[in-house]
Amino acid sequence: MTDLTTKLSTLSAAEKRSLLKQLIKKKTSAVATSTNDKDNDDIPLAYYDFSHSPQYRNLEQMIAGIKTKGGVVDPYFKVREGVNSNTVVINSREVINYSSYNYLGFAQDPDVCLATKEAIERYGTSVSASRLLSGEIPIHRELEQEIASLIGVEDAIVFTAGHATNESTIGHLFDKNDLILHDELIHNSIIQGCLLSGSTRISFPHNDWQTVDQILTEQRRRYKRILIVIEGVYSMDGDIPDLPKFIEIKKRHKGFLMVDEAHSMGVIGDRGRGIAEYYSDRINPTDVDLWMGTISKSFASCGGYIAGCQAVVRYLKYTAPAFVYSAGMSPGNTAAALASIRKLKAEPERVQSLHERAKLFLQLASDRGLNTGMSKHSAVIPVIVGNSVRCIQLSQAVFNRGINVMPQIYPAVEDKAARLRFFINFNHTPEQIHFTVNAVAEELAQI
Ligand SMILES: Cc1ncc(COP(=O)(O)O)c(C=O)c1O
């Protein structure tokens, strides 16, 4: 605490007001004398006009570069019609689509849509308050209980965005006395949470639990708490970490482990119950302290969750800023996720079909000599092109042949790792997959 904060905490409200008034008076008269005889003409335009800021200029240059170097139209913000599924309509043309997180096809499922409409009729379009303060509806708790039971832990809390779930949870639970170790390929939302927490942050080489173990052996005792953060399926590469090893390490060093299941929940494990099910013969779900997932992907909605022990969920419900000071999840979003999870439980065979589709894509890609990197057992499959400009050109070439897939280029990944990223979903047909892999291989050979 600074001297001023220490002093303020000992004063009454009236004394605080008077002290602050004096300080403000002193500050403003100092500013007034220092700027009195200047007219501010020397303050650069970039400091008070966004269109002249270096950040904005860089962005415009980057977009212009994509268009001219790639010789193509801007691949971002393409407007589509209809549901984001195995096909989409863009510019009145139907194309095969690989840019959707709608892994299990629930976003257009009649039962999910009906449950959503019924929830809106019953509760309206918004809960119009923070859940803590009159925003709570019964389906919020039902959703949280379904999520907890899906994973096999005590309880869960849902937030209105996956990104905010990570940022607020990590930023709120950890502080400057703590150490956070995260995989180098971790999602931006985790990094933002680490920055907010003020903890010491170390990014370790991808999947390298040996390095984590070594760092903790050397540094554990310098910190109060330690947190290790990994993903269930990595969102750029589609690979799965060695969860049992990370659990063993976090236990030995007496720390916490967080797993982001944005791309593993609903997708991996025989019944789509995520990485806990994938390793069910070797781990116990309660070995992970913070299970994080999004409901914007397999669960056809918008939002995120933290599942774990009752204490952590209860603490977050009463104190996490993105939960307490934010309106609760809308009835429609809550009902869509709830209906999707119930449907996943009732129809696990959907997951088997998804696995078959992804396996087929990987097999055909390997037969055609395409580089799919580390992808295995998941629905995220990159085709690594190895150069940002060629990657944009390839995405444009396959778009012309009726396939929508997004390029991932520098700075999202290193230039040499530039790739097309395919999200496979339950509704893709074998014919669509055969057609796609052939088209990609042919176009790649041309550019
Ligand atoms: C690994 C990971 N975590 C968190 C998020 C954020 O989730 P949401 O899009 O639901 O905000 C994403 C988004 O794609 C993600 O890939």
Tab-separated table of C-alpha atoms and ligand atoms in Angstrom:
chain	number	residue	atom	x	y	z
A	1	MET	CA	0.000	0.000	0.000
A	2	THR	CA	1.180	3.544	-0.744
A	3	ASP	CA	1.509	6.112	2.091
A	4	LEU	CA	-1.604	7.863	0.843
A	5	THR	CA	-3.721	4.702	0.809
A	6	THR	CA	-2.507	3.792	4.294
A	7	LYS	CA	-3.384	7.268	5.507
A	8	LEU	CA	-6.798	7.250	3.801
A	9	SER	CA	-7.731	3.913	5.342
A	10	THR	CA	-7.358	5.424	8.845
A	11	LEU	CA	-9.586	8.479	8.227
A	12	SER	CA	-13.317	9.077	8.573
A	13	ALA	CA	-15.352	9.826	5.421
A	14	ALA	CA	-15.388	13.582	6.134
A	15	GLU	CA	-11.629	13.664	6.806
A	16	LYS	CA	-10.992	11.694	3.609
A	17	ARG	CA	-13.027	14.192	1.541
A	18	SER	CA	-11.171	17.151	3.011
A	19	LEU	CA	-7.735	15.583	2.459
A	20	LEU	CA	-8.533	14.670	-1.143
A	21	LYS	CA	-9.845	18.196	-1.832
A	22	GLN	CA	-6.566	19.681	-0.613
A	23	LEU	CA	-4.544	17.281	-2.734
A	24	ILE	CA	-6.574	17.988	-5.885
A	25	LYS	CA	-6.214	21.742	-5.324
A	26	LYS	CA	-2.430	21.401	-4.998
A	27	LYS	CA	-2.208	19.195	-8.137
A	28	THR	CA	-4.370	21.427	-10.360
A	29	SER	CA	-2.540	24.615	-9.405
A	30	ALA	CA	0.768	22.858	-10.237
A	31	VAL	CA	-0.599	21.804	-13.662
A	32	ALA	CA	-1.996	25.290	-14.247
A	33	THR	CA	1.415	26.955	-13.706
A	34	SER	CA	3.251	24.407	-15.801
A	35	THR	CA	0.901	24.760	-18.801
A	36	ASN	CA	-0.259	28.333	-18.319
A	37	ASP	CA	2.024	29.912	-20.839
A	38	LYS	CA	1.692	27.119	-23.447
A	39	ASP	CA	-1.231	26.557	-25.788
A	40	ASN	CA	-0.726	22.755	-26.144
A	41	ASP	CA	0.147	23.115	-29.834
A	42	ASP	CA	3.128	20.856	-29.325
A	43	ILE	CA	1.048	17.850	-28.219
A	44	PRO	CA	1.225	15.350	-31.131
A	45	LEU	CA	-2.009	14.592	-32.991
A	46	ALA	CA	-1.479	10.882	-32.307
A	47	TYR	CA	-2.052	11.557	-28.568
A	48	TYR	CA	-5.621	12.788	-28.985
A	49	ASP	CA	-6.887	11.497	-32.361
A	50	PHE	CA	-7.229	7.724	-32.814
A	51	SER	CA	-7.001	7.897	-36.596
A	52	HIS	CA	-3.421	9.182	-36.195
A	53	SER	CA	-2.334	6.709	-33.508
A	54	PRO	CA	0.569	4.398	-34.452
A	55	GLN	CA	-1.514	1.355	-33.452
A	56	TYR	CA	-4.263	2.283	-35.887
A	57	ARG	CA	-1.782	3.108	-38.659
A	58	ASN	CA	-0.090	-0.293	-38.177
A	59	LEU	CA	-3.414	-2.075	-38.413
A	60	GLU	CA	-4.322	-0.317	-41.670
A	61	GLN	CA	-0.901	-1.169	-43.097
A	62	MET	CA	-1.286	-4.797	-42.128
A	63	ILE	CA	-4.724	-5.082	-43.764
A	64	ALA	CA	-3.486	-3.346	-46.921
A	65	GLY	CA	-0.526	-5.777	-46.943
A	66	ILE	CA	-2.838	-8.782	-46.764
A	67	LYS	CA	-4.845	-7.493	-49.716
A	68	THR	CA	-1.964	-6.459	-51.975
A	69	LYS	CA	0.604	-9.153	-51.173
A	70	GLY	CA	-1.961	-11.905	-51.230
A	71	GLY	CA	-3.622	-10.339	-54.307
A	72	VAL	CA	-6.951	-11.156	-52.697
A	73	VAL	CA	-9.902	-9.588	-50.948
A	74	ASP	CA	-9.801	-9.097	-47.172
A	75	PRO	CA	-10.604	-12.573	-45.743
A	76	TYR	CA	-11.985	-11.137	-42.481
A	77	PHE	CA	-15.550	-10.098	-41.574
A	78	LYS	CA	-17.114	-12.048	-44.436
A	79	VAL	CA	-20.856	-11.704	-43.957
A	80	ARG	CA	-22.778	-14.966	-44.095
A	81	GLU	CA	-26.402	-15.966	-44.080
A	82	GLY	CA	-27.963	-18.899	-42.233
A	83	VAL	CA	-26.477	-21.078	-39.521
A	84	ASN	CA	-22.693	-21.416	-39.151
A	85	SER	CA	-22.510	-25.137	-39.852
A	86	ASN	CA	-21.010	-27.552	-42.418
A	87	THR	CA	-22.171	-25.180	-45.135
A	88	VAL	CA	-22.805	-21.423	-45.166
A	89	VAL	CA	-24.120	-18.924	-47.674
A	90	ILE	CA	-21.696	-16.087	-48.469
A	91	ASN	CA	-22.523	-13.548	-51.189
A	92	SER	CA	-25.605	-15.640	-52.106
A	93	ARG	CA	-23.373	-18.676	-52.786
A	94	GLU	CA	-23.408	-21.844	-50.691
A	95	VAL	CA	-19.926	-23.015	-49.698
A	96	ILE	CA	-18.618	-25.901	-47.572
A	97	ASN	CA	-17.661	-24.391	-44.262
A	98	TYR	CA	-14.806	-25.136	-41.840
A	99	SER	CA	-14.936	-21.932	-39.822
A	100	SER	CA	-17.487	-22.852	-37.221
A	101	TYR	CA	-17.129	-24.054	-33.614
A	102	ASN	CA	-20.547	-25.682	-33.936
A	103	TYR	CA	-18.847	-29.059	-33.417
A	104	LEU	CA	-21.925	-31.135	-32.660
A	105	GLY	CA	-24.392	-29.296	-34.880
A	106	PHE	CA	-26.479	-28.150	-31.912
A	107	ALA	CA	-26.721	-24.518	-33.078
A	108	GLN	CA	-29.390	-25.529	-35.607
A	109	ASP	CA	-30.817	-28.519	-33.729
A	110	PRO	CA	-34.651	-28.314	-33.558
A	111	ASP	CA	-34.775	-29.345	-29.856
A	112	VAL	CA	-32.135	-26.774	-28.901
A	113	CYS	CA	-33.899	-24.037	-30.891
A	114	LEU	CA	-37.252	-24.929	-29.319
A	115	ALA	CA	-35.873	-24.860	-25.761
A	116	THR	CA	-34.336	-21.456	-26.520
A	117	LYS	CA	-37.614	-20.031	-27.835
A	118	GLU	CA	-39.519	-21.367	-24.824
A	119	ALA	CA	-37.014	-19.798	-22.429
A	120	ILE	CA	-37.402	-16.426	-24.149
A	121	GLU	CA	-41.175	-16.691	-23.932
A	122	ARG	CA	-41.017	-17.533	-20.242
A	123	TYR	CA	-38.202	-15.262	-19.029
A	124	GLY	CA	-37.868	-12.608	-21.746
A	125	THR	CA	-34.787	-11.818	-23.803
A	126	SER	CA	-32.635	-10.577	-20.911
A	127	VAL	CA	-32.345	-11.314	-17.193
A	128	SER	CA	-31.901	-7.541	-16.801
A	129	ALA	CA	-29.721	-7.734	-13.660
A	130	SER	CA	-26.643	-9.325	-12.169
A	131	ARG	CA	-27.567	-12.806	-10.948
A	132	LEU	CA	-26.492	-11.833	-7.442
A	133	LEU	CA	-29.045	-9.018	-7.498
A	134	SER	CA	-32.322	-10.437	-8.887
A	135	GLY	CA	-31.044	-11.735	-12.203
A	136	GLU	CA	-31.165	-15.434	-11.232
A	137	ILE	CA	-33.537	-17.785	-13.087
A	138	PRO	CA	-33.922	-21.549	-12.431
A	139	ILE	CA	-32.201	-22.625	-15.640
A	140	HIS	CA	-28.951	-20.889	-14.595
A	141	ARG	CA	-28.534	-23.391	-11.758
A	142	GLU	CA	-29.728	-26.290	-13.915
A	143	LEU	CA	-27.067	-25.439	-16.487
A	144	GLU	CA	-24.342	-25.224	-13.847
A	145	GLN	CA	-25.358	-28.546	-12.334
A	146	GLU	CA	-25.379	-30.227	-15.749
A	147	ILE	CA	-21.873	-28.912	-16.459
A	148	ALA	CA	-20.559	-30.099	-13.079
A	149	SER	CA	-22.066	-33.556	-13.542
A	150	LEU	CA	-20.748	-33.803	-17.113
A	151	ILE	CA	-17.204	-33.370	-15.810
A	152	GLY	CA	-17.620	-35.147	-12.470
A	153	VAL	CA	-16.944	-32.292	-10.034
A	154	GLU	CA	-18.939	-30.585	-7.291
A	155	ASP	CA	-20.198	-27.395	-8.908
A	156	ALA	CA	-19.860	-24.837	-11.709
A	157	ILE	CA	-20.419	-21.147	-12.410
A	158	VAL	CA	-21.307	-19.687	-15.828
A	159	PHE	CA	-20.121	-16.330	-17.148
A	160	THR	CA	-21.474	-14.504	-20.182
A	161	ALA	CA	-18.311	-14.888	-22.279
A	162	GLY	CA	-15.541	-17.482	-22.438
A	163	HIS	CA	-12.871	-14.819	-22.740
A	164	ALA	CA	-14.155	-12.947	-19.681
A	165	THR	CA	-14.322	-16.244	-17.755
A	166	ASN	CA	-10.566	-16.727	-18.062
A	167	GLU	CA	-9.620	-13.102	-17.676
A	168	SER	CA	-11.760	-12.486	-14.622
A	169	THR	CA	-11.150	-15.810	-12.875
A	170	ILE	CA	-7.363	-15.763	-13.122
A	171	GLY	CA	-7.174	-12.002	-12.616
A	172	HIS	CA	-9.306	-12.285	-9.510
A	173	LEU	CA	-8.000	-15.454	-7.847
A	174	PHE	CA	-4.262	-14.788	-8.168
A	175	ASP	CA	-2.020	-11.849	-7.254
A	176	LYS	CA	1.522	-10.506	-7.197
A	177	ASN	CA	2.699	-13.109	-4.687
A	178	ASP	CA	1.901	-15.927	-7.085
A	179	LEU	CA	3.516	-17.621	-10.082
A	180	ILE	CA	1.534	-18.640	-13.178
A	181	LEU	CA	3.046	-21.053	-15.684
A	182	HIS	CA	1.198	-21.457	-18.970
A	183	ASP	CA	1.805	-23.267	-22.245
A	184	GLU	CA	3.348	-21.041	-24.928
A	185	LEU	CA	0.350	-21.744	-27.207
A	186	ILE	CA	-2.218	-20.762	-24.589
A	187	HIS	CA	-5.223	-18.650	-25.573
A	188	ASN	CA	-5.137	-14.854	-25.277
A	189	SER	CA	-7.834	-14.845	-22.567
A	190	ILE	CA	-5.484	-16.684	-20.183
A	191	ILE	CA	-2.656	-14.243	-20.842
A	192	GLN	CA	-4.979	-11.306	-20.199
A	193	GLY	CA	-6.006	-12.932	-16.898
A	194	CYS	CA	-2.353	-13.362	-15.902
A	195	LEU	CA	-1.617	-9.702	-16.693
A	196	LEU	CA	-4.619	-8.590	-14.658
A	197	SER	CA	-3.562	-10.712	-11.687
A	198	GLY	CA	-0.121	-9.059	-11.428
A	199	SER	CA	1.385	-12.518	-10.833
A	200	THR	CA	4.773	-13.505	-12.211
A	201	ARG	CA	4.073	-15.224	-15.534
A	202	ILE	CA	6.229	-17.803	-17.297
A	203	SER	CA	5.316	-19.268	-20.674
A	204	PHE	CA	6.735	-22.790	-21.046
A	205	PRO	CA	7.500	-24.623	-24.343
A	206	HIS	CA	4.457	-26.377	-25.813
A	207	ASN	CA	3.383	-29.423	-23.775
A	208	ASP	CA	6.763	-29.470	-22.022
A	209	TRP	CA	5.912	-30.730	-18.535
A	210	GLN	CA	9.586	-31.499	-17.886
A	211	THR	CA	10.392	-27.768	-18.044
A	212	VAL	CA	7.455	-26.981	-15.746
A	213	ASP	CA	8.770	-29.499	-13.254
A	214	GLN	CA	12.271	-28.023	-13.438
A	215	ILE	CA	11.055	-24.413	-13.009
A	216	LEU	CA	8.980	-25.385	-10.000
A	217	THR	CA	11.812	-27.377	-8.451
A	218	GLU	CA	13.944	-24.234	-8.624
A	219	GLN	CA	11.370	-21.529	-7.922
A	220	ARG	CA	8.339	-22.931	-6.053
A	221	ARG	CA	9.359	-21.550	-2.668
A	222	ARG	CA	9.689	-17.967	-3.889
A	223	TYR	CA	5.918	-17.738	-4.325
A	224	LYS	CA	2.816	-18.302	-2.260
A	225	ARG	CA	0.602	-20.017	-4.817
A	226	ILE	CA	1.396	-21.469	-8.202
A	227	LEU	CA	-0.980	-22.067	-11.086
A	228	ILE	CA	-0.285	-24.171	-14.174
A	229	VAL	CA	-2.577	-23.495	-17.152
A	230	ILE	CA	-2.996	-25.772	-20.170
A	231	GLU	CA	-5.707	-26.434	-22.776
A	232	GLY	CA	-7.651	-29.666	-23.310
A	233	VAL	CA	-7.176	-29.390	-27.090
A	234	TYR	CA	-4.962	-26.613	-28.416
A	235	SER	CA	-7.008	-24.285	-30.550
A	236	MET	CA	-4.421	-23.691	-33.288
A	237	ASP	CA	-2.914	-27.168	-33.476
A	238	GLY	CA	-5.578	-29.616	-32.377
A	239	ASP	CA	-3.291	-31.631	-30.095
A	240	ILE	CA	-3.949	-32.925	-26.576
A	241	PRO	CA	-1.554	-32.460	-23.611
A	242	ASP	CA	-0.353	-35.163	-21.239
A	243	LEU	CA	-2.822	-34.275	-18.476
A	244	PRO	CA	-1.782	-37.079	-16.058
A	245	LYS	CA	1.788	-35.723	-16.052
A	246	PHE	CA	0.641	-32.146	-15.336
A	247	ILE	CA	-1.544	-33.437	-12.489
A	248	GLU	CA	1.346	-35.351	-10.970
A	249	ILE	CA	3.579	-32.253	-11.141
A	250	LYS	CA	1.042	-29.843	-9.670
A	251	LYS	CA	0.388	-32.251	-6.790
A	252	ARG	CA	4.057	-32.743	-6.035
A	253	HIS	CA	4.748	-28.999	-6.037
A	254	LYS	CA	1.530	-28.195	-4.160
A	255	GLY	CA	-0.077	-25.918	-6.700
A	256	PHE	CA	-3.226	-25.448	-8.741
A	257	LEU	CA	-3.978	-26.734	-12.236
A	258	MET	CA	-6.383	-25.095	-14.693
A	259	VAL	CA	-7.488	-26.698	-17.974
A	260	ASP	CA	-9.221	-24.674	-20.693
A	261	GLU	CA	-11.626	-27.035	-22.468
A	262	ALA	CA	-12.899	-24.615	-25.122
A	263	HIS	CA	-12.072	-27.086	-27.907
A	264	SER	CA	-12.109	-30.391	-26.004
A	265	MET	CA	-15.490	-30.295	-24.252
A	266	GLY	CA	-18.131	-32.011	-26.402
A	267	VAL	CA	-15.397	-33.229	-28.723
A	268	ILE	CA	-12.937	-35.636	-27.098
A	269	GLY	CA	-13.632	-38.661	-24.919
A	270	ASP	CA	-16.001	-41.413	-26.071
A	271	ARG	CA	-19.087	-39.500	-24.939
A	272	GLY	CA	-17.667	-36.018	-25.596
A	273	ARG	CA	-17.050	-35.255	-21.934
A	274	GLY	CA	-13.672	-33.725	-22.632
A	275	ILE	CA	-10.156	-34.448	-21.527
A	276	ALA	CA	-11.228	-35.898	-18.150
A	277	GLU	CA	-13.032	-38.647	-20.058
A	278	TYR	CA	-10.177	-39.001	-22.579
A	279	TYR	CA	-7.844	-39.866	-19.674
A	280	SER	CA	-10.531	-41.445	-17.473
A	281	ASP	CA	-8.449	-44.563	-16.856
A	282	ARG	CA	-5.589	-42.473	-15.440
A	283	ILE	CA	-7.038	-39.421	-13.706
A	284	ASN	CA	-9.785	-38.296	-11.388
A	285	PRO	CA	-11.694	-35.141	-12.462
A	286	THR	CA	-11.213	-33.640	-9.005
A	287	ASP	CA	-7.427	-33.640	-9.625
A	288	VAL	CA	-7.903	-30.493	-11.726
A	289	ASP	CA	-8.668	-27.407	-9.638
A	290	LEU	CA	-10.181	-25.170	-12.304
A	291	TRP	CA	-11.991	-26.708	-15.241
A	292	MET	CA	-12.726	-23.947	-17.698
A	293	GLY	CA	-14.806	-24.290	-20.837
A	294	THR	CA	-16.815	-22.219	-23.252
A	295	ILE	CA	-20.435	-22.805	-24.125
A	296	SER	CA	-19.984	-20.932	-27.408
A	297	LYS	CA	-18.579	-23.973	-29.194
A	298	SER	CA	-20.028	-27.481	-28.739
A	299	PHE	CA	-22.871	-26.085	-26.644
A	300	ALA	CA	-24.322	-23.734	-29.258
A	301	SER	CA	-24.552	-20.638	-27.107
A	302	CYS	CA	-22.356	-17.844	-25.813
A	303	GLY	CA	-20.479	-17.829	-22.496
A	304	GLY	CA	-18.001	-19.747	-20.394
A	305	TYR	CA	-17.800	-21.757	-17.176
A	306	ILE	CA	-15.512	-22.639	-14.316
A	307	ALA	CA	-16.189	-26.027	-12.724
A	308	GLY	CA	-14.478	-27.412	-9.642
A	309	CYS	CA	-14.904	-27.717	-5.917
A	310	GLN	CA	-17.802	-26.066	-4.140
A	311	ALA	CA	-15.523	-23.557	-2.350
A	312	VAL	CA	-14.012	-22.044	-5.472
A	313	VAL	CA	-17.366	-21.816	-7.261
A	314	ARG	CA	-19.014	-20.187	-4.257
A	315	TYR	CA	-16.146	-17.717	-3.884
A	316	LEU	CA	-16.329	-16.725	-7.568
A	317	LYS	CA	-20.114	-16.330	-7.389
A	318	TYR	CA	-19.860	-13.774	-4.623
A	319	THR	CA	-16.713	-11.956	-5.751
A	320	ALA	CA	-15.573	-12.456	-9.398
A	321	PRO	CA	-15.903	-9.045	-11.087
A	322	ALA	CA	-17.159	-10.358	-14.461
A	323	PHE	CA	-19.901	-12.261	-12.615
A	324	VAL	CA	-20.909	-9.931	-9.800
A	325	TYR	CA	-20.772	-6.645	-11.710
A	326	SER	CA	-22.263	-7.937	-14.936
A	327	ALA	CA	-25.783	-8.934	-16.009
A	328	GLY	CA	-26.452	-12.675	-15.879
A	329	MET	CA	-26.482	-14.960	-18.885
A	330	SER	CA	-29.545	-14.330	-21.046
A	331	PRO	CA	-32.429	-16.845	-20.889
A	332	GLY	CA	-31.921	-17.793	-24.545
A	333	ASN	CA	-28.203	-18.459	-24.167
A	334	THR	CA	-28.729	-20.395	-20.948
A	335	ALA	CA	-31.462	-22.577	-22.436
A	336	ALA	CA	-29.481	-23.274	-25.626
A	337	ALA	CA	-26.482	-24.536	-23.643
A	338	LEU	CA	-28.656	-26.535	-21.246
A	339	ALA	CA	-30.556	-28.243	-24.072
A	340	SER	CA	-27.273	-28.973	-25.908
A	341	ILE	CA	-25.708	-30.644	-22.870
A	342	ARG	CA	-28.818	-32.728	-22.229
A	343	LYS	CA	-28.821	-33.751	-25.871
A	344	LEU	CA	-25.130	-34.656	-25.717
A	345	LYS	CA	-25.861	-36.876	-22.713
A	346	ALA	CA	-28.804	-38.488	-24.505
A	347	GLU	CA	-27.099	-38.915	-27.901
A	348	PRO	CA	-23.387	-39.622	-27.339
A	349	GLU	CA	-23.262	-41.307	-30.766
A	350	ARG	CA	-22.987	-37.826	-32.282
A	351	VAL	CA	-19.506	-37.682	-30.835
A	352	GLN	CA	-18.541	-40.952	-32.541
A	353	SER	CA	-19.603	-39.505	-35.918
A	354	LEU	CA	-17.598	-36.375	-35.269
A	355	HIS	CA	-14.545	-38.513	-34.439
A	356	GLU	CA	-14.994	-40.472	-37.684
A	357	ARG	CA	-15.211	-37.285	-39.770
A	358	ALA	CA	-12.066	-35.825	-38.188
A	359	LYS	CA	-10.199	-39.112	-38.619
A	360	LEU	CA	-11.179	-39.247	-42.286
A	361	PHE	CA	-9.953	-35.688	-42.873
A	362	LEU	CA	-6.613	-36.441	-41.192
A	363	GLN	CA	-6.147	-39.689	-43.105
A	364	LEU	CA	-6.921	-38.142	-46.508
A	365	ALA	CA	-4.712	-35.135	-45.757
A	366	SER	CA	-1.834	-37.408	-44.830
A	367	ASP	CA	-2.398	-39.476	-48.024
A	368	ARG	CA	-2.082	-36.254	-50.037
A	369	GLY	CA	1.090	-35.228	-48.189
A	370	LEU	CA	-0.479	-32.220	-46.421
A	371	ASN	CA	1.189	-31.090	-43.201
A	372	THR	CA	-1.378	-31.341	-40.403
A	373	GLY	CA	1.153	-30.707	-37.638
A	374	MET	CA	0.386	-32.192	-34.233
A	375	SER	CA	-3.380	-32.621	-34.682
A	376	LYS	CA	-4.647	-35.904	-33.228
A	377	HIS	CA	-8.000	-37.168	-31.862
A	378	SER	CA	-9.587	-33.703	-32.037
A	379	ALA	CA	-11.744	-31.676	-34.432
A	380	VAL	CA	-9.180	-28.905	-35.030
A	381	ILE	CA	-6.988	-29.717	-38.032
A	382	PRO	CA	-4.453	-27.260	-39.408
A	383	VAL	CA	-2.949	-27.518	-42.861
A	384	ILE	CA	0.386	-25.806	-42.407
A	385	VAL	CA	1.449	-23.768	-45.405
A	386	GLY	CA	4.474	-22.090	-43.847
A	387	ASN	CA	4.136	-18.589	-45.293
A	388	SER	CA	1.470	-15.969	-44.514
A	389	VAL	CA	1.041	-14.681	-48.070
A	390	ARG	CA	0.757	-18.163	-49.593
A	391	CYS	CA	-1.646	-19.085	-46.857
A	392	ILE	CA	-3.989	-16.193	-47.706
A	393	GLN	CA	-3.701	-17.048	-51.387
A	394	LEU	CA	-4.582	-20.671	-50.670
A	395	SER	CA	-7.608	-19.689	-48.605
A	396	GLN	CA	-8.787	-17.481	-51.488
A	397	ALA	CA	-8.157	-20.218	-54.074
A	398	VAL	CA	-10.169	-22.807	-52.166
A	399	PHE	CA	-12.892	-20.243	-51.467
A	400	ASN	CA	-13.209	-19.822	-55.230
A	401	ARG	CA	-13.783	-23.585	-55.384
A	402	GLY	CA	-16.555	-23.397	-52.798
A	403	ILE	CA	-14.734	-23.963	-49.484
A	404	ASN	CA	-14.670	-21.480	-46.625
A	405	VAL	CA	-11.688	-21.907	-44.296
A	406	MET	CA	-9.873	-19.163	-42.430
A	407	PRO	CA	-6.137	-18.486	-42.754
A	408	GLN	CA	-4.163	-18.149	-39.514
A	409	ILE	CA	-1.177	-15.977	-40.264
A	410	TYR	CA	1.472	-13.863	-38.552
A	411	PRO	CA	1.144	-12.460	-35.835
A	412	ALA	CA	-1.467	-15.040	-34.660
A	413	VAL	CA	1.152	-17.707	-35.455
A	414	GLU	CA	4.769	-17.444	-36.635
A	415	ASP	CA	5.093	-16.823	-40.386
A	416	LYS	CA	6.654	-20.255	-40.895
A	417	ALA	CA	3.660	-21.800	-39.117
A	418	ALA	CA	0.976	-19.967	-41.193
A	419	ARG	CA	-1.905	-22.335	-41.795
A	420	LEU	CA	-5.463	-22.941	-42.864
A	421	ARG	CA	-7.365	-24.044	-39.774
A	422	PHE	CA	-10.181	-26.547	-40.333
A	423	PHE	CA	-12.857	-27.046	-37.683
A	424	ILE	CA	-14.606	-30.344	-38.412
A	425	ASN	CA	-18.191	-30.741	-37.318
A	426	PHE	CA	-20.763	-33.486	-36.943
A	427	ASN	CA	-22.641	-32.422	-40.088
A	428	HIS	CA	-19.707	-32.615	-42.527
A	429	THR	CA	-20.310	-35.440	-44.992
A	430	PRO	CA	-17.536	-37.787	-46.187
A	431	GLU	CA	-18.106	-36.361	-49.716
A	432	GLN	CA	-17.495	-32.815	-48.494
A	433	ILE	CA	-14.309	-33.928	-46.761
A	434	HIS	CA	-12.984	-35.809	-49.829
A	435	PHE	CA	-13.759	-32.820	-52.060
A	436	THR	CA	-12.051	-30.421	-49.639
A	437	VAL	CA	-8.820	-32.326	-49.138
A	438	ASN	CA	-8.429	-32.827	-52.902
A	439	ALA	CA	-9.072	-29.150	-53.593
A	440	VAL	CA	-6.595	-28.020	-50.919
A	441	ALA	CA	-3.869	-30.369	-52.180
A	442	GLU	CA	-4.394	-29.295	-55.809
A	443	GLU	CA	-4.456	-25.570	-55.052
A	444	LEU	CA	-1.466	-25.772	-52.729
A	445	ALA	CA	0.550	-27.364	-55.524
A	446	GLN	CA	-0.359	-24.410	-57.806
A	447	ILE	CA	0.621	-21.451	-55.617
B	1	LIG	C1	-8.892	-21.885	-25.869
B	1	LIG	C2	-9.933	-20.799	-25.813
B	1	LIG	N1	-10.272	-20.291	-24.616
B	1	LIG	C3	-11.184	-19.298	-24.506
B	1	LIG	C4	-11.816	-18.780	-25.613
B	1	LIG	C5	-12.824	-17.681	-25.473
B	1	LIG	O1	-14.091	-18.199	-25.626
B	1	LIG	P1	-15.349	-17.354	-26.168
B	1	LIG	O2	-15.177	-17.268	-27.654
B	1	LIG	O3	-16.500	-18.200	-25.783
B	1	LIG	O4	-15.302	-16.032	-25.515
B	1	LIG	C6	-11.513	-19.306	-26.878
B	1	LIG	C7	-12.176	-18.774	-28.086
B	1	LIG	O5	-12.098	-19.213	-29.159
B	1	LIG	C8	-10.545	-20.335	-26.983
B	1	LIG	O6	-10.206	-20.864	-28.168
